[in-house]
Tab-separated table of C-alpha atoms and ligand atoms in Angstrom:
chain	number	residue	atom	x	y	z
A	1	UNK	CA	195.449	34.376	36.557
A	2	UNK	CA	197.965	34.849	39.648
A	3	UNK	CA	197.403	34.151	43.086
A	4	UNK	CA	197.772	37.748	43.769
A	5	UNK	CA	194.783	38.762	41.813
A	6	UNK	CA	192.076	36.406	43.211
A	7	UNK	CA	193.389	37.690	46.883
A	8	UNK	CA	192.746	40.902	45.673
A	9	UNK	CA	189.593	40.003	44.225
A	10	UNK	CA	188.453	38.904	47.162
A	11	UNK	CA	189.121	41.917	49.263
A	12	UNK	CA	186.370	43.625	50.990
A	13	UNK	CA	186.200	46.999	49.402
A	14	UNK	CA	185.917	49.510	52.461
A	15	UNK	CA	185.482	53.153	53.127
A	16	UNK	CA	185.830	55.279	56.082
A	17	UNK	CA	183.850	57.815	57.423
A	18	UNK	CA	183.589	60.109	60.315
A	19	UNK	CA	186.165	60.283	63.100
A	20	UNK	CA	186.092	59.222	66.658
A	21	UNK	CA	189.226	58.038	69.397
A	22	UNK	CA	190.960	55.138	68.435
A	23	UNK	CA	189.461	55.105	64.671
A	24	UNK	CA	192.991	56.764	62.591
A	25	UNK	CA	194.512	53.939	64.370
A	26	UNK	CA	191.984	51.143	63.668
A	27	UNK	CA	191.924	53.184	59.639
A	28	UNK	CA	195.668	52.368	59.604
A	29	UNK	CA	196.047	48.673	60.979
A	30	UNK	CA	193.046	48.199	58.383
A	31	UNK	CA	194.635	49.628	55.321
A	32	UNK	CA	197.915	47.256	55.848
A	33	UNK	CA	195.175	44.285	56.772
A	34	UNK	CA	195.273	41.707	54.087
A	35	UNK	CA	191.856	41.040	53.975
A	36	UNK	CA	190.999	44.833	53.536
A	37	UNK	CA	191.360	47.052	50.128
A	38	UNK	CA	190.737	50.674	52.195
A	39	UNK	CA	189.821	52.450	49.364
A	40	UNK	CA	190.100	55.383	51.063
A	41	UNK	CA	188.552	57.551	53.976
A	42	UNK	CA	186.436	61.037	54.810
A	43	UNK	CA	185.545	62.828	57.613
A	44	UNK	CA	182.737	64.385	56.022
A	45	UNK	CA	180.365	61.958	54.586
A	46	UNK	CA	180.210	64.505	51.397
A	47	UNK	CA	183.742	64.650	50.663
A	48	UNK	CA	183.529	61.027	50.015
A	49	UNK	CA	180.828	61.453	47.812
A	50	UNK	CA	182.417	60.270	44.731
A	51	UNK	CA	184.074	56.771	45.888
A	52	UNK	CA	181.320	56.234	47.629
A	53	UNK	CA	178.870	56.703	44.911
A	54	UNK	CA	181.342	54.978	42.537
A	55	UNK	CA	183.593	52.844	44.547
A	56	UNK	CA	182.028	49.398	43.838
A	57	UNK	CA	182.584	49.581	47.956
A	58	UNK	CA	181.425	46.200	49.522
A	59	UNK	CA	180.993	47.886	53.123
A	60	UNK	CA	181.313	51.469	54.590
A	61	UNK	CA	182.707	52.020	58.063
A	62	UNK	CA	181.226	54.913	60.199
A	63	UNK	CA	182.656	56.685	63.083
A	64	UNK	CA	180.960	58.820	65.505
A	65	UNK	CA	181.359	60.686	68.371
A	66	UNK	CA	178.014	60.582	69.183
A	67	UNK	CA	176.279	58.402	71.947
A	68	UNK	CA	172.649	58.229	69.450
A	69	UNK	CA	172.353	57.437	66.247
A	70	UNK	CA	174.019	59.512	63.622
A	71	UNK	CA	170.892	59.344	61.588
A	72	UNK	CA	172.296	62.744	59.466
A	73	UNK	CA	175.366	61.053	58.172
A	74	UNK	CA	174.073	57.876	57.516
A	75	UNK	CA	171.110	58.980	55.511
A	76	UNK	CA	173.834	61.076	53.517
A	77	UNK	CA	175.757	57.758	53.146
A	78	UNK	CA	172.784	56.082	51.952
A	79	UNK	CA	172.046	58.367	49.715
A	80	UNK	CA	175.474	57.209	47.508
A	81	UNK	CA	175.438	53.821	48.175
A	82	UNK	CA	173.494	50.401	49.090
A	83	UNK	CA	176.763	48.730	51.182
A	84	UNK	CA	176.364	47.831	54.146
A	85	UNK	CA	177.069	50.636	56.865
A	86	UNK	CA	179.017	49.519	60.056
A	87	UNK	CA	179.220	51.940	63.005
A	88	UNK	CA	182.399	52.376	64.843
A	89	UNK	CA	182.031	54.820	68.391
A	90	UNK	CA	184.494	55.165	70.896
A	91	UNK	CA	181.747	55.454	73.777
A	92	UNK	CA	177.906	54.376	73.012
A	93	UNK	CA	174.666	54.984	74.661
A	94	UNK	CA	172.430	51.447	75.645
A	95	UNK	CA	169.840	52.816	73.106
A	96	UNK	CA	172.803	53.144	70.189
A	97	UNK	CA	172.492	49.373	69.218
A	98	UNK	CA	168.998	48.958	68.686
A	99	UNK	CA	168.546	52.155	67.139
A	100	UNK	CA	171.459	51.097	64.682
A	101	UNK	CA	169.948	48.141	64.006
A	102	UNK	CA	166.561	49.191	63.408
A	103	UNK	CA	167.856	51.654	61.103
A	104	UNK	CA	169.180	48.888	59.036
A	105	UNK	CA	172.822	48.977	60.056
A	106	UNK	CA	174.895	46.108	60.046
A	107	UNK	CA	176.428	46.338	62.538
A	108	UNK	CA	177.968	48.624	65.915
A	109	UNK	CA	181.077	48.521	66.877
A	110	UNK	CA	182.635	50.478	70.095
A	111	UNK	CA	186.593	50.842	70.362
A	112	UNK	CA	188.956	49.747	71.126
A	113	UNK	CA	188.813	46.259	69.474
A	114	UNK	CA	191.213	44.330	68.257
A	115	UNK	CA	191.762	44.579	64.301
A	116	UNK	CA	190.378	40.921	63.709
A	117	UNK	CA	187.490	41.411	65.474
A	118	UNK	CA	186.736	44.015	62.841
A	119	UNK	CA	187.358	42.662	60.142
A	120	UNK	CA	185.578	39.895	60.552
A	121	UNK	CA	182.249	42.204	61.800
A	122	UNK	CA	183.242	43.655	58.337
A	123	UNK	CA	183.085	40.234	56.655
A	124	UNK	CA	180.052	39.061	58.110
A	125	UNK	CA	178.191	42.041	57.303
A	126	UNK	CA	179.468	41.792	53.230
A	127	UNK	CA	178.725	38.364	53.552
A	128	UNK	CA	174.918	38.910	54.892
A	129	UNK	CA	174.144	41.627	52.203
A	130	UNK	CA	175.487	39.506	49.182
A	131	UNK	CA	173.356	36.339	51.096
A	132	UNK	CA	170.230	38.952	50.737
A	133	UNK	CA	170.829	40.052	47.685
A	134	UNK	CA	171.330	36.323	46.289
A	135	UNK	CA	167.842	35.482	47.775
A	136	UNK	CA	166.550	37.866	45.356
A	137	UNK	CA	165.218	39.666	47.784
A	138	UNK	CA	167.556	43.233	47.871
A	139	UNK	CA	165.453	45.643	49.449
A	140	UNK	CA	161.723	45.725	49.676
A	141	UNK	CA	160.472	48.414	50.607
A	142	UNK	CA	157.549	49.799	52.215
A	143	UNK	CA	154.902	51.630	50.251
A	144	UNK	CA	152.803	54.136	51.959
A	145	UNK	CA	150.402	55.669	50.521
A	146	UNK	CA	148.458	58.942	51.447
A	147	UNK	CA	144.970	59.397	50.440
A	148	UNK	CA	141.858	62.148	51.081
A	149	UNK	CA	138.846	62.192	48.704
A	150	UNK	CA	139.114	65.797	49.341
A	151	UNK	CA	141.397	68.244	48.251
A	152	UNK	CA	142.950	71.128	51.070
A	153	UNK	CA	142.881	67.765	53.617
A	154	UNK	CA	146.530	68.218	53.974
A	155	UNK	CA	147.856	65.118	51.991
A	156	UNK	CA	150.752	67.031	50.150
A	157	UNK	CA	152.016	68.497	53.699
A	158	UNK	CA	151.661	65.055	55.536
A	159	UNK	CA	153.349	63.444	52.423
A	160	UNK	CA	156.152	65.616	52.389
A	161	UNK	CA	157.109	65.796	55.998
A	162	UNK	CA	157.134	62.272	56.576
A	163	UNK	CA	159.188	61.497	53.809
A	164	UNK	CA	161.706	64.014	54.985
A	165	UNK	CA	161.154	62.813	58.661
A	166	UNK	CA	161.741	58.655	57.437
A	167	UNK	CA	165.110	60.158	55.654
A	168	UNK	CA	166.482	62.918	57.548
A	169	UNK	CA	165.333	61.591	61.336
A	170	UNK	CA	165.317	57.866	60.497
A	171	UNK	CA	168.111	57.474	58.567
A	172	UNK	CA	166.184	55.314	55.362
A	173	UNK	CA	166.441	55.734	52.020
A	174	UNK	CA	163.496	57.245	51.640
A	175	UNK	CA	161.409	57.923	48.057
A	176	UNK	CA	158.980	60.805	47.734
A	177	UNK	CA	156.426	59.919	44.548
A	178	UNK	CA	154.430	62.659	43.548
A	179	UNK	CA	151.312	60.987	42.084
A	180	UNK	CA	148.763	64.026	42.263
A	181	UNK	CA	149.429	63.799	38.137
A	182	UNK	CA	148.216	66.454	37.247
A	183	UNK	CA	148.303	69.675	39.663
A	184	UNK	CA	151.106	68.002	41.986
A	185	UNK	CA	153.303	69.859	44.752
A	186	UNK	CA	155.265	67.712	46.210
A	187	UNK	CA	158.374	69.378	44.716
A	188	UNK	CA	157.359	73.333	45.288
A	189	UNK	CA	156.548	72.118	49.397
A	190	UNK	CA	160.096	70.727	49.184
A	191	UNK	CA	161.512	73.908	47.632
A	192	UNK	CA	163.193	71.415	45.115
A	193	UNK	CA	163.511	72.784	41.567
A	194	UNK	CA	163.592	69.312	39.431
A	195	UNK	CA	165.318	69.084	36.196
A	196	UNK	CA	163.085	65.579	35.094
A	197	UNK	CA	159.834	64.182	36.297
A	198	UNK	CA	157.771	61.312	36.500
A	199	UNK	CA	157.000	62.290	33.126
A	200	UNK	CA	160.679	62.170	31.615
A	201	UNK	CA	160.949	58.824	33.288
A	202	UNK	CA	158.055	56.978	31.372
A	203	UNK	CA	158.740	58.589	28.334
A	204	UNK	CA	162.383	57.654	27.945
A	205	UNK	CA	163.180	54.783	26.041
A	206	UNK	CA	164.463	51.058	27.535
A	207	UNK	CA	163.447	49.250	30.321
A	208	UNK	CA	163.461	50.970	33.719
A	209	UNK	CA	165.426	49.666	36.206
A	210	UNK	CA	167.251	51.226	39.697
A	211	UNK	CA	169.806	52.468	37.575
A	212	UNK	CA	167.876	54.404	35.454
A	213	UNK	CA	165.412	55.455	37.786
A	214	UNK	CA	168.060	57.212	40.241
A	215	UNK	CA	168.780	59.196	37.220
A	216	UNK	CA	165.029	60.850	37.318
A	217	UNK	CA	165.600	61.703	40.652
A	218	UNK	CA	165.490	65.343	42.656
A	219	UNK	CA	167.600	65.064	45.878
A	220	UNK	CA	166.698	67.188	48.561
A	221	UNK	CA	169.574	68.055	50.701
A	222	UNK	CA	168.285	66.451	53.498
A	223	UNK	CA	168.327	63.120	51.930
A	224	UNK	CA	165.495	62.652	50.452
A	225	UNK	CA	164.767	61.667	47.076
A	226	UNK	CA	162.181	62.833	44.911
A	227	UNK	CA	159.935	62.204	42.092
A	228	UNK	CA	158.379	64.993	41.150
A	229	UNK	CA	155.000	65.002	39.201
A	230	UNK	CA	154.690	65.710	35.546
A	231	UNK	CA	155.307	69.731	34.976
A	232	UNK	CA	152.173	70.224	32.627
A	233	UNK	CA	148.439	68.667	33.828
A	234	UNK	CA	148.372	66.879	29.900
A	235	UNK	CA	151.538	64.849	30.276
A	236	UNK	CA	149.550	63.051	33.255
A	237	UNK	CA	147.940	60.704	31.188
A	238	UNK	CA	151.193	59.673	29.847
A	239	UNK	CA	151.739	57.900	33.556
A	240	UNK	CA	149.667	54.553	32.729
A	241	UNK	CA	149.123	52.050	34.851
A	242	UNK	CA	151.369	49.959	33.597
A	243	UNK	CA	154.284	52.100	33.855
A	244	UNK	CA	153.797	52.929	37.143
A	245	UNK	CA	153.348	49.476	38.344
A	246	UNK	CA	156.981	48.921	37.198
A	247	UNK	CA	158.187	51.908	38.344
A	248	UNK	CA	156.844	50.824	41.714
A	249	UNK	CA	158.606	47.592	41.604
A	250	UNK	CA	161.686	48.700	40.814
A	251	UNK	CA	161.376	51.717	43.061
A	252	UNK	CA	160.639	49.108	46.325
A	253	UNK	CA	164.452	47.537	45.344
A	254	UNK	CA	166.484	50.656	45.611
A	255	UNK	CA	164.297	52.244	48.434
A	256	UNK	CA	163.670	51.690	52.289
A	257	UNK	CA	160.328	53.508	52.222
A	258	UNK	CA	158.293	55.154	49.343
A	259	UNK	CA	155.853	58.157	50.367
A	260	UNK	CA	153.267	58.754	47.542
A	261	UNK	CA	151.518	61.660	47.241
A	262	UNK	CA	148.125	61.761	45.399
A	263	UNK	CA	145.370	63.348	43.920
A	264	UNK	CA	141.515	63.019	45.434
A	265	UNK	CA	140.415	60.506	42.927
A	266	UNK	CA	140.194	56.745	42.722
A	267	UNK	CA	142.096	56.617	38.963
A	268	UNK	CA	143.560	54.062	36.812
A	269	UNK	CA	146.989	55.171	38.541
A	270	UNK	CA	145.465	55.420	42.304
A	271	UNK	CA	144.665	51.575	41.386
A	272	UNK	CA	147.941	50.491	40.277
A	273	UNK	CA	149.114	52.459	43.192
A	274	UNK	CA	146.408	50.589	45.685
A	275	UNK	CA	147.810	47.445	44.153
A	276	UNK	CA	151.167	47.461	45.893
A	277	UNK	CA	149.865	49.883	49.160
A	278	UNK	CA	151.795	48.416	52.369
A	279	UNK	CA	150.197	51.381	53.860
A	280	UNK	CA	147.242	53.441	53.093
A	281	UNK	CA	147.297	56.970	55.349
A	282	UNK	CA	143.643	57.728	54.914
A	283	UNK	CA	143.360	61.597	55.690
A	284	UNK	CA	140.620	62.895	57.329
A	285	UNK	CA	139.496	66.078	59.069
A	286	UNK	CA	137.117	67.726	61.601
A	287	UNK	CA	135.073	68.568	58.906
A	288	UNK	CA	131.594	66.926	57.927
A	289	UNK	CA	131.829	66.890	53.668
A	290	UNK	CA	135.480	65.386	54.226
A	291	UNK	CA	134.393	62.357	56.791
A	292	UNK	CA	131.407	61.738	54.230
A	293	UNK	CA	133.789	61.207	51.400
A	294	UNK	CA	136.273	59.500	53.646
A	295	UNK	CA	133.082	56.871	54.557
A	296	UNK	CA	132.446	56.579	50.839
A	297	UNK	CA	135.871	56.263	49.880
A	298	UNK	CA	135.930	53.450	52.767
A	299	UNK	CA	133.217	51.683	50.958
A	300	UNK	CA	135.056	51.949	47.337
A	301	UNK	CA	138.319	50.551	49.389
A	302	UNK	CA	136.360	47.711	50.619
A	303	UNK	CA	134.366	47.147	47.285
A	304	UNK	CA	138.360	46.893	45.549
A	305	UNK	CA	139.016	44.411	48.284
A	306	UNK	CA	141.720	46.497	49.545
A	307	UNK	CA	142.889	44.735	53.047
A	308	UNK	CA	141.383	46.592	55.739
A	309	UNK	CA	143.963	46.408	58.027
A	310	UNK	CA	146.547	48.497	55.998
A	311	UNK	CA	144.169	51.503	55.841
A	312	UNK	CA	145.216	53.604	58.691
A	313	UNK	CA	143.289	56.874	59.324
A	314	UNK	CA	145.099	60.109	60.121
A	315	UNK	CA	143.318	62.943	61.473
A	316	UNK	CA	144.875	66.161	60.417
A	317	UNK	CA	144.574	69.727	62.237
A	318	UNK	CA	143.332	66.991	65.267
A	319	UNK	CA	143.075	69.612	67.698
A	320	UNK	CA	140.931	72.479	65.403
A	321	UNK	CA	137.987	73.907	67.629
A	322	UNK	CA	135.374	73.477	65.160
A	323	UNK	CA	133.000	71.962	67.236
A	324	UNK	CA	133.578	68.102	66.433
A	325	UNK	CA	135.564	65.707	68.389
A	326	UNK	CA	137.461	63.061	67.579
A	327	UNK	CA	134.886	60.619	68.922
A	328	UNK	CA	132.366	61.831	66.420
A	329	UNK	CA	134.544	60.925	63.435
A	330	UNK	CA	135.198	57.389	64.880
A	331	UNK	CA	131.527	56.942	65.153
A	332	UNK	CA	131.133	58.125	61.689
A	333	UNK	CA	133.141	56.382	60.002
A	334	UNK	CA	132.792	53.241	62.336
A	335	UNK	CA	136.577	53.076	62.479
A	336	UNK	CA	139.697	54.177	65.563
A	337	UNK	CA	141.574	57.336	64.277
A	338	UNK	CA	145.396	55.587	64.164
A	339	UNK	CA	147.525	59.005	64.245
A	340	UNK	CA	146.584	62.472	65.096
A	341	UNK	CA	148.276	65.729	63.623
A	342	UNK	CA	147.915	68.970	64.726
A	343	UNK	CA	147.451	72.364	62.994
A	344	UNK	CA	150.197	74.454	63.329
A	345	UNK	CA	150.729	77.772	61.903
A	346	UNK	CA	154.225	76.729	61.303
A	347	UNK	CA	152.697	74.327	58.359
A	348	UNK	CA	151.350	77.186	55.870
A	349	UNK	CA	154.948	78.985	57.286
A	350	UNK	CA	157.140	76.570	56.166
A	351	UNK	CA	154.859	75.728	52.578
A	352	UNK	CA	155.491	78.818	51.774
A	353	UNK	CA	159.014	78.661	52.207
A	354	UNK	CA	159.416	75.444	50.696
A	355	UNK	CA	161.022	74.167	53.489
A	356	UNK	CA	159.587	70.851	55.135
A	357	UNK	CA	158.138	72.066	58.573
A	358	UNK	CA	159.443	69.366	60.666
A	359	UNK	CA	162.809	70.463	59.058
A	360	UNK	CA	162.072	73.997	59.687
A	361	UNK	CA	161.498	73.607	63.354
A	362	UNK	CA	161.898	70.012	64.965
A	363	UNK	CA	160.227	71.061	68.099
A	364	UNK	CA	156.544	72.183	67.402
A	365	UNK	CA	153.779	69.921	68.091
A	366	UNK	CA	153.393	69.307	64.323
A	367	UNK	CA	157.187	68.230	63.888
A	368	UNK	CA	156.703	65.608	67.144
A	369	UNK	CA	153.757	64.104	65.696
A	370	UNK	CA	154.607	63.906	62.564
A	371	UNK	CA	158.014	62.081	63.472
A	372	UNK	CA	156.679	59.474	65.604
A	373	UNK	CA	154.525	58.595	62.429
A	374	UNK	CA	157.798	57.953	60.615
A	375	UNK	CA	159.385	56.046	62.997
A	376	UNK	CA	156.194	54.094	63.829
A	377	UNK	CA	155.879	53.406	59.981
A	378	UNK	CA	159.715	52.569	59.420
A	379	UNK	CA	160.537	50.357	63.313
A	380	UNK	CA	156.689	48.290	61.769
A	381	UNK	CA	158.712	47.557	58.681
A	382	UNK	CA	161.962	46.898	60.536
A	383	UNK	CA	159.955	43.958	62.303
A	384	UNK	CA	158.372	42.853	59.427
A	385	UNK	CA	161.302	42.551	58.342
A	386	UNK	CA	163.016	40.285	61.105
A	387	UNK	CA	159.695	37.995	61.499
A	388	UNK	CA	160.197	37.400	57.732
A	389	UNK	CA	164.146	36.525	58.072
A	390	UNK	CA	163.339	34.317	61.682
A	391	UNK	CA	160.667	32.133	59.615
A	392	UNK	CA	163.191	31.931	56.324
A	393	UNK	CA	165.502	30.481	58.871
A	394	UNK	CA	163.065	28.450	60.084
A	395	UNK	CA	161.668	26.982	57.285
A	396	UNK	CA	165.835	26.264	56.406
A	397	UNK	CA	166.141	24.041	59.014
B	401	ATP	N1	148.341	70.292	60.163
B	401	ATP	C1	148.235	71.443	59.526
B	401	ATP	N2	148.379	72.621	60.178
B	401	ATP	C2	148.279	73.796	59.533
B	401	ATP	N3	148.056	73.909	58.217
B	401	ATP	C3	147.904	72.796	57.502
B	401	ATP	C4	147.999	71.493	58.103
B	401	ATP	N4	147.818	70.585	57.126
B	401	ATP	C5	147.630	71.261	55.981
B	401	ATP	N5	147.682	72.596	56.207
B	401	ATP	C6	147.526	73.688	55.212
B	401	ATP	O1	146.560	73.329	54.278
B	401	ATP	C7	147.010	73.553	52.971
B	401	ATP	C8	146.565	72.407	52.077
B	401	ATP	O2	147.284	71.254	52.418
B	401	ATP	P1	147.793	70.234	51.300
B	401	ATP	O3	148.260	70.961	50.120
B	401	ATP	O4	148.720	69.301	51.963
B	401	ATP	O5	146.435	69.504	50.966
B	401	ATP	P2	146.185	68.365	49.886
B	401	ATP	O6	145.284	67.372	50.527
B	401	ATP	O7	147.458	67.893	49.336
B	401	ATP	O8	145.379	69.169	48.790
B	401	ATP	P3	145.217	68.826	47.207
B	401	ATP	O9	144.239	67.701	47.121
B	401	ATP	O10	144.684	70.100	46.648
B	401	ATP	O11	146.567	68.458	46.699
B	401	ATP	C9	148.519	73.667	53.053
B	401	ATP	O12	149.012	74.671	52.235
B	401	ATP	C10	148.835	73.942	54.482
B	401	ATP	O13	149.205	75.264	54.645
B	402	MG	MG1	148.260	67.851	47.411
């Protein structure tokens, strides 16, 4: 084999996207850099959809114009490839960095800098993902699931809009799993129309893997991906629990964050579900038959020895005058309400639209609320995260 090929080889295989001062001229000293195959460049994140979704690309550069995060573009960019995302500004905001970072970019970059410097961000950043992936580790990501023992609690709506928040406002890679089997609307709330289901995927021959699971999924156009539940109540049963479990697994190592949606009942699926739960979202209401299920289903949690301190309780339509408080469903269920959600006529609005509410209108009480779940649930993660990489190192040397 000649030199020549190894060099090439060994190339980091870029692309560009976005614009912002000074980036054509850093694109240009890049493509002539040795060290760089620039496989070639897009303003628009979509017009690079097929080299990036089929580029074998070993890091993406991103350039903004914007001082905050461009969570739009790079949840579009995520949505075609794993590579690591760099972000190149010409002017930043102080809060641009962290933001970047806890959104799981490599790395920020603001112009002008010299060419080397660049590169070698560019380097590091291939070099840290391969590192990752070599541990075995890939992704991992965070399972949350959300649970009512009663049906109408608003699981489906909470579901829904915090997927869409975690991919559209937080910039992950974000899984919606529709595991209401049989009478599940995940998809109609999204106004997606899927082609396969949950039930296609454990029907289909072979073993499942990320591969073949992104090819069972509904993309929304706001990033978000989708697994929509079986299309007629009888194939539910088809979704055992060991299929599911795997399908978990493999979904946790091509996703950020996985939002599953389910039905009121403690089945054999719920279980397998249970048994990888980072997060349960226990859904509650001002309403006295819900908060005594909610107390049993507290009692079956603790009788499965599921650990307490990932059930979170989430009071939905928080601020209904029905002549309950708050207070009265912590002393209930001996247990602090963790998130409150409003009701908001724009919820039944936008479910019968099909269009997420915090997507229909970001600024109602409903969309706030339900967004600083997201980000609460996905910056939790992000430090999990680091703690676990701090003590790796740790334990390294
Ligand atoms: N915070 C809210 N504000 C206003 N309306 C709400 C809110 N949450 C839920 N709703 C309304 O309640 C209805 C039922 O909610 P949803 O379908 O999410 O419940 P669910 O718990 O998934 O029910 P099921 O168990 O039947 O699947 C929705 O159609 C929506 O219009
Ligand atoms: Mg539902």
């Amino acid at each position: 084999m000649s030199g020549t090929e190894t060099n090439n080889h060994q190339r980091v295989r870029l692309y560009a996207t976005g614009s912002c001062e000074g980036f054509d001229k850093l694109r240009e000293s890049l493509a002539s850099h040795p060290e760089i195959e620039l496989v070639g460049s897009s303003v628009d994140v979509a017009g690079g959809a097929a080299a990036l979704a089929g580029g074998h690309l070993d890091a993406v550069l991103h350039a903004t114009r914007a001082t905050a995060l461009p969570a739009d573009e790079l949840s579009a960019i995520r949505g075609y490839t794993q590579a690591p995302v760099l972000i190149v500004a010409s002017s930043g905001s102080s809060g641009l960095l962290e933001q970047a970072l806890d959104a799981g970019v490599a790395d920020v970059l603001l112009l002008p800098q010299l060419v080397e410097n660049v590169v070698f961000a560019i380097r590091k950043a291939t070099h840290s993902g391969r590192r990752h992936a070599e541990a075995g580790g890939g992704r991992h990501g965070k399972i949350v699931t959300v649970f009512s023992p009663k049906g109408g609690t608003g699981k489906t709506v909470t579901a829904t809009n915090l997927a869409t928040a975690a991919a559209k406002f937080e910039g992950r890679k974000a899984l919606l799993l529709d595991l209401d089997l049989q009478f599940g609307d995940a998809a109609i709330m999204m106004g997606v129309e899927p082609d396969k289901t949950i039930y296609d995927l454990v029907v289909a021959p072979g073993e499942l893997d990320s591969e073949k699971l992104a090819g069972y999924i509904t993309k929304h156009p706001c990033g978000l991906s989708v697994l929509p539940a079986p299309l007629r109540p009888e194939d539910a049963e088809l979704v055992t629990e060991a299929k599911l479990g795997r399908l978990l697994e493999v979904a946790r190592e091509s996703f950020d964050i996985i939002v599953v949606d389910t039905s009121p009942f403690f089945h054999g699926p719920m279980l397998a579900t249970l048994d990888r739960t980072d997060e349960l979202l226990l859904l509650t209401s001002l309403d006295v038959p819900t908060i005594k299920n909610v107390r049993l289903s507290l009692q079956t949690l603790e009788l499965l020895s599921f650990p307490s301190d990932r059930v979170k309780l989430v009071l939905n339509r928080a601020n209904s005058k029905v002549g309950m408080q708050k207070k009265e469903v912590e002393a209930a269920l001996e247990m602090a309400v963790s998130y409150e959600v409003p009701s908001d006529r724009a919820v039944p609005l936008a479910v019968n639209r099909g269009n997420p509410a915090v997507l229909a209108d970001g600024k109602t009480e409903f969309s706030r609320s339900v967004r600083e779940l997201a980000k609460t649930l996905v910056t939790a993660q992000a430090a999990a995260k680091e703690r676990k990489k701090f003590l790796a190192a740790l334990a390294r040397s």
